[in-house]
mmCIF file of C-alpha atoms and ligand atoms in Angstrom:
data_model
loop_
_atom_site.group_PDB
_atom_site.id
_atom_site.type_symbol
_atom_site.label_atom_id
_atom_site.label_comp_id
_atom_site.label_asym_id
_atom_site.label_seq_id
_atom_site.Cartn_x
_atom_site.Cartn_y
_atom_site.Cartn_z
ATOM 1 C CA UNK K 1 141.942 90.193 122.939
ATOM 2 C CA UNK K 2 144.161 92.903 123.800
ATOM 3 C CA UNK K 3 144.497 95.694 127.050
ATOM 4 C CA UNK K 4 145.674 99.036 127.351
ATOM 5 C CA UNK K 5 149.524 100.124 127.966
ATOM 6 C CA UNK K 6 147.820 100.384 131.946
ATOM 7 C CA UNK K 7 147.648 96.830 132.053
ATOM 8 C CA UNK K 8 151.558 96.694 131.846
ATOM 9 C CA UNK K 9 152.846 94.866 135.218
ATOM 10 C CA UNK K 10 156.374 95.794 133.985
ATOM 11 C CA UNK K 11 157.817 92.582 133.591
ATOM 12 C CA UNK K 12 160.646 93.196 130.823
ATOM 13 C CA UNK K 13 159.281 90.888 128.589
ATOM 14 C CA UNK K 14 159.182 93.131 125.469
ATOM 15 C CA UNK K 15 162.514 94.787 126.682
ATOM 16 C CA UNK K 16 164.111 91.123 126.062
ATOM 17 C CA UNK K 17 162.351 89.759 122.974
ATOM 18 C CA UNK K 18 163.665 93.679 121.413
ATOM 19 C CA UNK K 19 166.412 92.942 118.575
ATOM 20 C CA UNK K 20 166.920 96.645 118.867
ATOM 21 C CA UNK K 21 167.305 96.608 122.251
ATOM 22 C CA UNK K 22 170.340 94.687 121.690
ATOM 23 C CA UNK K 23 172.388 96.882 119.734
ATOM 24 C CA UNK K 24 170.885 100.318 120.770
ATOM 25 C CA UNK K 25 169.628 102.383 123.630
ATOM 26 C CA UNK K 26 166.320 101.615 123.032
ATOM 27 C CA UNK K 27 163.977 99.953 126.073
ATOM 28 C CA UNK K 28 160.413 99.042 125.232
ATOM 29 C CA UNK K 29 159.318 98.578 128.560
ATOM 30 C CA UNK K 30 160.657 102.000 129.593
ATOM 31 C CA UNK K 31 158.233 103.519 126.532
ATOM 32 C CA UNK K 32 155.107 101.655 127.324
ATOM 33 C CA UNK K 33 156.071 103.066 130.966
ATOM 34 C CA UNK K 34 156.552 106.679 130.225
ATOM 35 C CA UNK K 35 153.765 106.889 127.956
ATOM 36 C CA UNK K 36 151.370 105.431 130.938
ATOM 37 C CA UNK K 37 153.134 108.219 133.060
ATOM 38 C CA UNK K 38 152.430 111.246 130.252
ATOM 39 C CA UNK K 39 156.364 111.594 130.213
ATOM 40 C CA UNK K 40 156.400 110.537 126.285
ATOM 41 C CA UNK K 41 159.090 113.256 124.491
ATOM 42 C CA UNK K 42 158.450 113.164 120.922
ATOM 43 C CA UNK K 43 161.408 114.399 120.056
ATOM 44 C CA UNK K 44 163.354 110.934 121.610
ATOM 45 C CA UNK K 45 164.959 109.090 118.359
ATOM 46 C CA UNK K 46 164.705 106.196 119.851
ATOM 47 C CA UNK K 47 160.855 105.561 119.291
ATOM 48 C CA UNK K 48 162.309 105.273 115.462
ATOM 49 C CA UNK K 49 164.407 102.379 116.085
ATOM 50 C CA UNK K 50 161.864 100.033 116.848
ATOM 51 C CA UNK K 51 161.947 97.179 113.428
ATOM 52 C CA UNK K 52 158.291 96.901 114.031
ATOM 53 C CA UNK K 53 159.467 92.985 113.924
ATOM 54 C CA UNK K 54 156.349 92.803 116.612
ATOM 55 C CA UNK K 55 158.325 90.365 118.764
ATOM 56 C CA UNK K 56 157.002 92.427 121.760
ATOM 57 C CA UNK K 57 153.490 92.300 121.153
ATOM 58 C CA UNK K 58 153.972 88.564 121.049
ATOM 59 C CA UNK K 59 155.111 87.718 123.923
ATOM 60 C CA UNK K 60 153.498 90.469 126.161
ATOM 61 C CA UNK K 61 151.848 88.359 128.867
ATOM 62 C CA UNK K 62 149.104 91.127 129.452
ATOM 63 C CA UNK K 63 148.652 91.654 125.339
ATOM 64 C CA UNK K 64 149.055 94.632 124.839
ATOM 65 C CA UNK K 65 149.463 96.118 121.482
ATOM 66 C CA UNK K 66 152.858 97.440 122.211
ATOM 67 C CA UNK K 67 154.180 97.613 118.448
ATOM 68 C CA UNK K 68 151.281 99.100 117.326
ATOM 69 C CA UNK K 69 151.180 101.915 120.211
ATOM 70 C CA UNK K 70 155.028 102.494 119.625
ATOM 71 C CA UNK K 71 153.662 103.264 115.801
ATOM 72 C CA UNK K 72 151.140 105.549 117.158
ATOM 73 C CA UNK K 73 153.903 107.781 119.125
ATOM 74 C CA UNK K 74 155.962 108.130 115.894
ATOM 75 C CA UNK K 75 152.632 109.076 113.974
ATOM 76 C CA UNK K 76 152.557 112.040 116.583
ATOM 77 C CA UNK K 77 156.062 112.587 116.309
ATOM 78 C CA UNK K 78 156.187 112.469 112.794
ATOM 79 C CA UNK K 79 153.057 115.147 113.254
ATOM 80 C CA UNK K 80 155.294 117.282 115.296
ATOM 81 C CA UNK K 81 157.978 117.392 112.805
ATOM 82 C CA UNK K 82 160.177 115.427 114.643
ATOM 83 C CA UNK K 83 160.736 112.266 112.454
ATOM 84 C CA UNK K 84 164.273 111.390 111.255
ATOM 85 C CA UNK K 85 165.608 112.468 108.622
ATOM 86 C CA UNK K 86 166.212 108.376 107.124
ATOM 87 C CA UNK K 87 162.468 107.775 107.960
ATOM 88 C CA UNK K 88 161.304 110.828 105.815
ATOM 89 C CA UNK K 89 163.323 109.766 103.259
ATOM 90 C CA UNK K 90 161.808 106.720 102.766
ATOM 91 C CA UNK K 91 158.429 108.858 103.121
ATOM 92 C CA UNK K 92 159.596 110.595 99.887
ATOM 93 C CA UNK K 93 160.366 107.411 97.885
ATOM 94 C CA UNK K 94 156.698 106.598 98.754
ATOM 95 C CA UNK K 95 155.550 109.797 97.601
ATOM 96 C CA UNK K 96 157.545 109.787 94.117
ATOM 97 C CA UNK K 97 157.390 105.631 93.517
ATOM 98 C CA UNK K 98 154.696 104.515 95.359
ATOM 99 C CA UNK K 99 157.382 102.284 96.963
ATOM 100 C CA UNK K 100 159.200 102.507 100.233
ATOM 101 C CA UNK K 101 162.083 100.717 98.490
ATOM 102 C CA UNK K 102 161.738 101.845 94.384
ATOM 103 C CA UNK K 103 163.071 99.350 91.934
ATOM 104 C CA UNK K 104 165.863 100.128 90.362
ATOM 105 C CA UNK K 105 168.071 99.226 86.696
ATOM 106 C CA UNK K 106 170.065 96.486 88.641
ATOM 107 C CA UNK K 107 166.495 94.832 89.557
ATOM 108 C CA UNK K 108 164.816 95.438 86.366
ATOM 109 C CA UNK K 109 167.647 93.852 84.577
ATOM 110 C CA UNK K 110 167.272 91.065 86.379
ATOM 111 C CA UNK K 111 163.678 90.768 85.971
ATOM 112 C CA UNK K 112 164.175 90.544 82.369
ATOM 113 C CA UNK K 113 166.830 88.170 83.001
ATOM 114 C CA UNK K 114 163.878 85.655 84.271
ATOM 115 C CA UNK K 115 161.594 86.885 81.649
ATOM 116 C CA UNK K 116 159.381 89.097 83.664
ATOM 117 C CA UNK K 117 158.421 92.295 82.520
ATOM 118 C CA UNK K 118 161.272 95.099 83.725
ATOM 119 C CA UNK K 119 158.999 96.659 85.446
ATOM 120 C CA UNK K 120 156.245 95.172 88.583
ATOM 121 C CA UNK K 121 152.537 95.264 88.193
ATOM 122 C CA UNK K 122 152.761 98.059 90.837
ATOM 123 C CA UNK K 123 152.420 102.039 90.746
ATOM 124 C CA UNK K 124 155.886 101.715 88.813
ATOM 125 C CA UNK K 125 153.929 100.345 85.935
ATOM 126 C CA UNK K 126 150.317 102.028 86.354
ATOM 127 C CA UNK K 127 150.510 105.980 86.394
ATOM 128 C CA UNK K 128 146.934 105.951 88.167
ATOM 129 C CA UNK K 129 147.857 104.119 90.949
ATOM 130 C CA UNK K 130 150.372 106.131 91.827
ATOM 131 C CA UNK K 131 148.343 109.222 91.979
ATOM 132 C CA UNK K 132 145.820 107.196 94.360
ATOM 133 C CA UNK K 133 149.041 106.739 96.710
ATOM 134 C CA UNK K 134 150.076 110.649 96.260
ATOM 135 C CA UNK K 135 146.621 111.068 96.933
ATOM 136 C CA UNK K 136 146.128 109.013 100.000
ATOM 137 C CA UNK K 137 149.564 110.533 101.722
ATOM 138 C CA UNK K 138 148.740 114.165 100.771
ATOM 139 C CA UNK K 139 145.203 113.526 102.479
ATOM 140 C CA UNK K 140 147.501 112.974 105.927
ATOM 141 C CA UNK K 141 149.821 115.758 105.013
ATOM 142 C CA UNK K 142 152.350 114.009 102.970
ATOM 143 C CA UNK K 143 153.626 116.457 100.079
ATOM 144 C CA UNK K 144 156.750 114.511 99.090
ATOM 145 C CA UNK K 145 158.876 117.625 99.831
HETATM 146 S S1 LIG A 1 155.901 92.547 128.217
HETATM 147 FE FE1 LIG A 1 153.933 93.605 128.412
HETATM 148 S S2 LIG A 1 153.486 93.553 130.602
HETATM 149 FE FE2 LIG A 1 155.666 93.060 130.379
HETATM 150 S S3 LIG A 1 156.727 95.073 130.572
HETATM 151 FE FE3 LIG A 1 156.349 94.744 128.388
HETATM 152 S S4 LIG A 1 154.381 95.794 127.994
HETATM 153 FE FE4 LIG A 1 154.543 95.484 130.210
HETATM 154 S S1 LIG A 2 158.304 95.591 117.565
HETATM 155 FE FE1 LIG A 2 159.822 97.176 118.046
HETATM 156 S S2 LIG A 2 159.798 97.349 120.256
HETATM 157 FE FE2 LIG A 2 158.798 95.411 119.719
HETATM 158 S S3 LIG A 2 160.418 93.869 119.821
HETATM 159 FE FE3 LIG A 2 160.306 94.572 117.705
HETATM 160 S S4 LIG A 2 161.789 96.241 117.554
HETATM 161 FE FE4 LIG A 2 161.427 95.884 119.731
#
């Protein structure tokens, strides 16, 4: 079961599980709090340096679904046109590749190196595929530009 961000009894928890806490501003209590205040500003960079590693949501002692609201903030920001620049790069390999990370000659040499094909069974092998991917981002306002 999990409870809304208004169950948060601000213990810190999530703020000391955070990896990325530890090496950047970045305080995941002080998000859940501001977003249960309405003081949420989009255009804060820091809601992109969450790993998504989850850690948080694990140990949250009220459950709350803390990774998964933090993902829900950067869908607005990205919505706003306030997503960095590193994250909408990886937005465009997804649009061209169908990956987030495309493979590339160093990999696919040594694929064939172990006797795979060069290329994975993915949308960098089936033309159709990809299109259902373009398809499925341009439907949520992904053009890959
Ligand atoms: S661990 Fe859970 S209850 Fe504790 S501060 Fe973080 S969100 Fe709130
Ligand atoms: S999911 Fe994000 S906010 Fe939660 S611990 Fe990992 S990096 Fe921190």
């Amino acid at each position: 079961m999990t409870n809304s961000i208004y169950s948060c009894m601000k213990c810190g928890t999530c703020t000391g599980a955070c990896p990325s806490g530890r090496v950047v501003a970045f305080r995941t209590r002080k998000i859940v709090e501001d977003h249960c205040n309405g003081e949420i500003d989009l255009g804060d960079e820091s809601l992109w340096y969450c790993t998504t590693c989850y850690n948080c949501m694990e140990r949250c002692p009220r459950h709350i679904d803390i990774t998964d609201d933090i993902l829900g903030l950067r869908e607005q920001a990205y919505r706003a046109g306030k997503a960095l620049s590193p994250h909408l790069k990886v937005l465009g390999y997804l649009h061209k590749t169908g990956h987030a990370v495309p493979i590339n000659e160093k990999v696919a040499d040594k694929r064939a190196s172990l006797g795979l094909s060069r290329l994975p069974p993915t949308t960098h092998s089936y033309e159709d595929a990809l299109e259902e991917v373009r398809r499925i981002l341009e439907g949520e306002g992904v053009s890959g530009e």
